[in-house]
Short mmCIF file of C-alpha atoms in Angstrom, two decimals:
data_model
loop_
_atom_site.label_atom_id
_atom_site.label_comp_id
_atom_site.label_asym_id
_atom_site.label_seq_id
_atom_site.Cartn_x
_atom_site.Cartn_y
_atom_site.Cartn_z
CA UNK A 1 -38.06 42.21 -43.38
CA UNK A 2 -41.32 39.67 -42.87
CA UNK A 3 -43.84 43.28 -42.86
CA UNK A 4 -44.19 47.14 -42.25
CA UNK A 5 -44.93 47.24 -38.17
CA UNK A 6 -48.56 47.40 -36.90
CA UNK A 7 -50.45 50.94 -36.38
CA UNK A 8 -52.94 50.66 -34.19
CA UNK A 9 -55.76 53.64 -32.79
CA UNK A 10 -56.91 56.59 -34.33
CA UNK A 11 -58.21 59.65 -34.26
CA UNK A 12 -61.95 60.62 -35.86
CA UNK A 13 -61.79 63.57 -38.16
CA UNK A 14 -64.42 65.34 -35.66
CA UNK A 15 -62.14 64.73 -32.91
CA UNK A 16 -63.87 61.64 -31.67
CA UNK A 17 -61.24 58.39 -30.37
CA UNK A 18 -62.11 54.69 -30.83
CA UNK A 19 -60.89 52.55 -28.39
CA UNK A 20 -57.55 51.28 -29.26
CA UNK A 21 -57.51 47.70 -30.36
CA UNK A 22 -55.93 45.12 -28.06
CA UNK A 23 -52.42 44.03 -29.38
CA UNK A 24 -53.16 39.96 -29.70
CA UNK A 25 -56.99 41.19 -30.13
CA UNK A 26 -58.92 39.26 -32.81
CA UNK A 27 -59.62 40.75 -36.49
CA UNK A 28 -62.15 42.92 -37.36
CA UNK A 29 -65.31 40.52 -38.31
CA UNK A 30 -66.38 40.21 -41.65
CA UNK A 31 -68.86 42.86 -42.83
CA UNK A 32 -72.45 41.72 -43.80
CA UNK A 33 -72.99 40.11 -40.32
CA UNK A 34 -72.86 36.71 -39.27
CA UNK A 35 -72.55 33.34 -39.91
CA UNK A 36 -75.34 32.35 -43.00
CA UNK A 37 -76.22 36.60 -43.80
CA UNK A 38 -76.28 36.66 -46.98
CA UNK A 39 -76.83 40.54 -47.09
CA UNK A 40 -74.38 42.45 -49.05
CA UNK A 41 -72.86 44.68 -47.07
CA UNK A 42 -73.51 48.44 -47.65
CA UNK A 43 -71.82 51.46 -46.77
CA UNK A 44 -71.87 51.59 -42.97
CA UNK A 45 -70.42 48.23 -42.73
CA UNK A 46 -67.29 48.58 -44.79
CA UNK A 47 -66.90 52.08 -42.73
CA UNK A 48 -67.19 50.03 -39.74
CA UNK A 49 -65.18 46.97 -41.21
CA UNK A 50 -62.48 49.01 -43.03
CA UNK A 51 -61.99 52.63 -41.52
CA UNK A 52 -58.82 51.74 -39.57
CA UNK A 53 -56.70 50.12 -41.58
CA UNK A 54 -57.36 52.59 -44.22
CA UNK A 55 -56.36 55.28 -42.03
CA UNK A 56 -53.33 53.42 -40.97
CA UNK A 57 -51.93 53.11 -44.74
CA UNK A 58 -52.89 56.27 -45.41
CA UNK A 59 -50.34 56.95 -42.51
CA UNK A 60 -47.98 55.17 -44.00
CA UNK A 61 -48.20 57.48 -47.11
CA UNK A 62 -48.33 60.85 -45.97
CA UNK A 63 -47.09 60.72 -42.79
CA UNK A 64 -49.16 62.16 -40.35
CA UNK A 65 -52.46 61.55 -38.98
CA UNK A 66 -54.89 64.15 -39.24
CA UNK A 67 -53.70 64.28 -43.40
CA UNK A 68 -54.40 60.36 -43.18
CA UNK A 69 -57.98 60.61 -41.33
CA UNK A 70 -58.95 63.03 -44.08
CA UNK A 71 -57.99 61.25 -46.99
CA UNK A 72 -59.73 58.18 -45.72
CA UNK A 73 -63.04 60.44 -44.95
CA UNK A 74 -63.10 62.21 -48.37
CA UNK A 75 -62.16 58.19 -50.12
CA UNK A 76 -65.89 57.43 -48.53
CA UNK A 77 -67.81 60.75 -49.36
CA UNK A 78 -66.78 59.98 -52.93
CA UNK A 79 -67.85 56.40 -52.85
CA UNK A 80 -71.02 57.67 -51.34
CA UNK A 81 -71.79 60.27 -53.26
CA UNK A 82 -71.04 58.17 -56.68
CA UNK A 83 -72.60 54.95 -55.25
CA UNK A 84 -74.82 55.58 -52.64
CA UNK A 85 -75.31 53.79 -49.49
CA UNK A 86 -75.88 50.27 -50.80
CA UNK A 87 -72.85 50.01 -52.89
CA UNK A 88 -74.97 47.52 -55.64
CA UNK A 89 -72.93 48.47 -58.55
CA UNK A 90 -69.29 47.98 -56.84
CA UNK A 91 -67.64 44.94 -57.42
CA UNK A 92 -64.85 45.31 -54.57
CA UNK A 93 -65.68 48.35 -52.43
CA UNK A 94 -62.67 47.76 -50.15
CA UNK A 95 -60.10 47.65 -53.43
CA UNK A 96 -62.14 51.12 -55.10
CA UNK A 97 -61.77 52.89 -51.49
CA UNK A 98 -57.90 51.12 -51.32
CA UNK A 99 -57.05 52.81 -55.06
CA UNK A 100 -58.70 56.42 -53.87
CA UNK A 101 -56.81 56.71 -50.83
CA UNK A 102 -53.54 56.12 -52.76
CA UNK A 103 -54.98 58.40 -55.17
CA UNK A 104 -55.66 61.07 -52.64
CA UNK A 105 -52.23 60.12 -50.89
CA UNK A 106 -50.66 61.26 -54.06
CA UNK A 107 -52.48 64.43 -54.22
CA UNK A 108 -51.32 65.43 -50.69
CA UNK A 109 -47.78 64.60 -51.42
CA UNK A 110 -47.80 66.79 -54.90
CA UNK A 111 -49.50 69.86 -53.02
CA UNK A 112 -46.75 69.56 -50.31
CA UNK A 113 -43.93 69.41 -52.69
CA UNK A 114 -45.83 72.76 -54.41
CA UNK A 115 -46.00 74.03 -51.08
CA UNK A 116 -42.70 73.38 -49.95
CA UNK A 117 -40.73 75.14 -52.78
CA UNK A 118 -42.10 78.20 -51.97
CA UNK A 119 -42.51 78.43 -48.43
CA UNK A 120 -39.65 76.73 -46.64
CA UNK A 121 -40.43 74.38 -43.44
CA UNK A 122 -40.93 75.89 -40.35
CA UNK A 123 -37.70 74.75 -38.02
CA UNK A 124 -38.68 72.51 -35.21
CA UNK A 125 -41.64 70.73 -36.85
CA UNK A 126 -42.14 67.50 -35.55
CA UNK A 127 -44.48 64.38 -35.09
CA UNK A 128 -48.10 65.77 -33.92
CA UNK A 129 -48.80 64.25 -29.82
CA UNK A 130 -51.59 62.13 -32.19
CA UNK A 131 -48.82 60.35 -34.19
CA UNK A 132 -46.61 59.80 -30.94
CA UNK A 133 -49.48 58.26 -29.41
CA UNK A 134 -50.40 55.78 -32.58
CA UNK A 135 -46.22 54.83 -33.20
CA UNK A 136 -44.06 53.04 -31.27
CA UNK A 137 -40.14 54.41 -31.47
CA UNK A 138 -39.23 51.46 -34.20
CA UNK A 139 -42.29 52.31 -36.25
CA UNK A 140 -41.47 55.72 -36.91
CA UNK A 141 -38.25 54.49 -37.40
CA UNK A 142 -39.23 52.62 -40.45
CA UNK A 143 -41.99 55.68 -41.37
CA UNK A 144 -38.76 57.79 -41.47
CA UNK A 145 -36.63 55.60 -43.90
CA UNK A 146 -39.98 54.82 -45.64
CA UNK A 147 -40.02 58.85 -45.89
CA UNK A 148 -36.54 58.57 -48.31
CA UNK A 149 -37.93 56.02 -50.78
CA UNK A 150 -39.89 57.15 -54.38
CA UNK A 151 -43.61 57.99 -54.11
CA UNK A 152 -43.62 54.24 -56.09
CA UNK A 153 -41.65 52.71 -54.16
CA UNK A 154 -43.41 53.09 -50.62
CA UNK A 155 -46.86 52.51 -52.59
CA UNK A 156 -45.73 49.32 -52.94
CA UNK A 157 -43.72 48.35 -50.08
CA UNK A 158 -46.78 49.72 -48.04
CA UNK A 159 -49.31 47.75 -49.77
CA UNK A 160 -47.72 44.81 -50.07
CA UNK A 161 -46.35 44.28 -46.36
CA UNK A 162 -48.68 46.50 -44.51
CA UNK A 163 -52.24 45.56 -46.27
CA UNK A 164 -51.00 42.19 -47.41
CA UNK A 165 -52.36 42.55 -51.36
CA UNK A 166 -50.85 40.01 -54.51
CA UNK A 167 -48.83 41.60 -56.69
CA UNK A 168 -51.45 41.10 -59.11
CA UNK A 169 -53.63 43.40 -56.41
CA UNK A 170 -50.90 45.98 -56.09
CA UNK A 171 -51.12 46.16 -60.17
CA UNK A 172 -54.64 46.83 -60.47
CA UNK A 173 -54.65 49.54 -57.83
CA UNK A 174 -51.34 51.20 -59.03
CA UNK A 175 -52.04 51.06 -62.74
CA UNK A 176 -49.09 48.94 -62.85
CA UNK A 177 -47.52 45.76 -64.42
CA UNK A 178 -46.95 42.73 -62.71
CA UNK A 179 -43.72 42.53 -63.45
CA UNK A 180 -43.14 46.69 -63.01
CA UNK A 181 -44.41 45.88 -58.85
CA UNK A 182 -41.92 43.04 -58.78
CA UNK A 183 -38.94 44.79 -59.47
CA UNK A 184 -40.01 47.75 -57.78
CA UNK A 185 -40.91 45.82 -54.16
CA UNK A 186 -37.43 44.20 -54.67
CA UNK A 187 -35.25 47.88 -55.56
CA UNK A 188 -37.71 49.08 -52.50
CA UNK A 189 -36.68 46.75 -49.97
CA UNK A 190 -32.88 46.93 -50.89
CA UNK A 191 -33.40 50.85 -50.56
CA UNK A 192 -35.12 50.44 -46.76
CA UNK A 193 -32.80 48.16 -45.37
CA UNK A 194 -30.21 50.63 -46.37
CA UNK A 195 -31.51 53.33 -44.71
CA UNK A 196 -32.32 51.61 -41.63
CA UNK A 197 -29.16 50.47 -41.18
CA UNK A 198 -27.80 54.00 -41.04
CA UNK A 199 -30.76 55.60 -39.14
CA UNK A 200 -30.42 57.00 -35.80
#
């Protein structure tokens, strides 16, 4: 497994759609501006810069995308009500917004479990026309099996093969040990490859 397959396109929480990204398209450019800005890049940038692939781990984490969009909006209210626009007293705004949409992720997934044990899933629920729309059949293959792994275990997976952070990286925004990500990426991989060799 070289990486957790590529979302790509959204949906704005007000119902607005960017254009989806061209598959061989380049990356987003840096925030701040161009070549020789020095400027520090405030709050509009890294919304500009950073929105999407938020939203796409989010997806990654609880599983749909209108949960995802919201976690990723409410990760940048909070940084901008705590911070304010110019983001001056964050040292890495893109690693504070990636630890409070994991944070947020977890949230979701603990009301849903509360949720869940007392009112049982409605029969026939399926992917929203939103989700079908953002993943290809083999990626929501690999959502699904991701679906049967530990709340720990997909953190990682997702953040190490999907937004490409250090193990050092996945510590910090985890809470975690070095050592405690290693042998969890490596029990986590054994655990997907096992279900995707017995998925549909």
């Amino acid at each position: 497994m070289t990486g957790l397959p590529v979302v790509r396109g959204g949906t704005g929480r007000r119902g607005t759609r960017p254009a989806p990204e061209p598959p061989d398209g380049p990356p987003h450019a840096p925030p701040g501006g161009g070549v020789g800005d020095a400027r520090r890049p405030d709050i509009d940038d890294l919304y500009h810069h950073s929105r999407l692939d938020l939203v796409r781990l989010a997806l990654f984490l609880v599983d749909d995308v209108p949960t995802a969009e919201d976690v990723v909006q409410d990760a940048f209210a909070a940084l901008l009500r705590r911070h304010g626009p110019e983001l001056d007293a964050v040292d890495a705004p893109e690693a504070y917004l990636r630890t409070s949409v994991v944070n947020a992720a977890r949230s979701v997934l603990r009301r849903r479990r509360t949720v869940r044990a007392h009112v049982p899933e409605r029969p026939g629920h399926g992917p929203s026309a939103d989700e079908y729309v953002l993943l290809r059949e083999e990626h929501r293959t690999v959502l699904h099996a991701l679906r049967r792994l530990t709340r720990r275990q997909r953190e990682v997976l997702v953040l190490r093969y999907w937004s490409g952070l250090t193990e050092i990286q996945i510590a910090d925004t985890l809470g975690l040990s070095p050592g405690t990500v290693k042998s969890t990426a490596s029990r986590a991989l054994t655990a997907l490859r096992r279900h995707l060799e017995v998925s549909p």
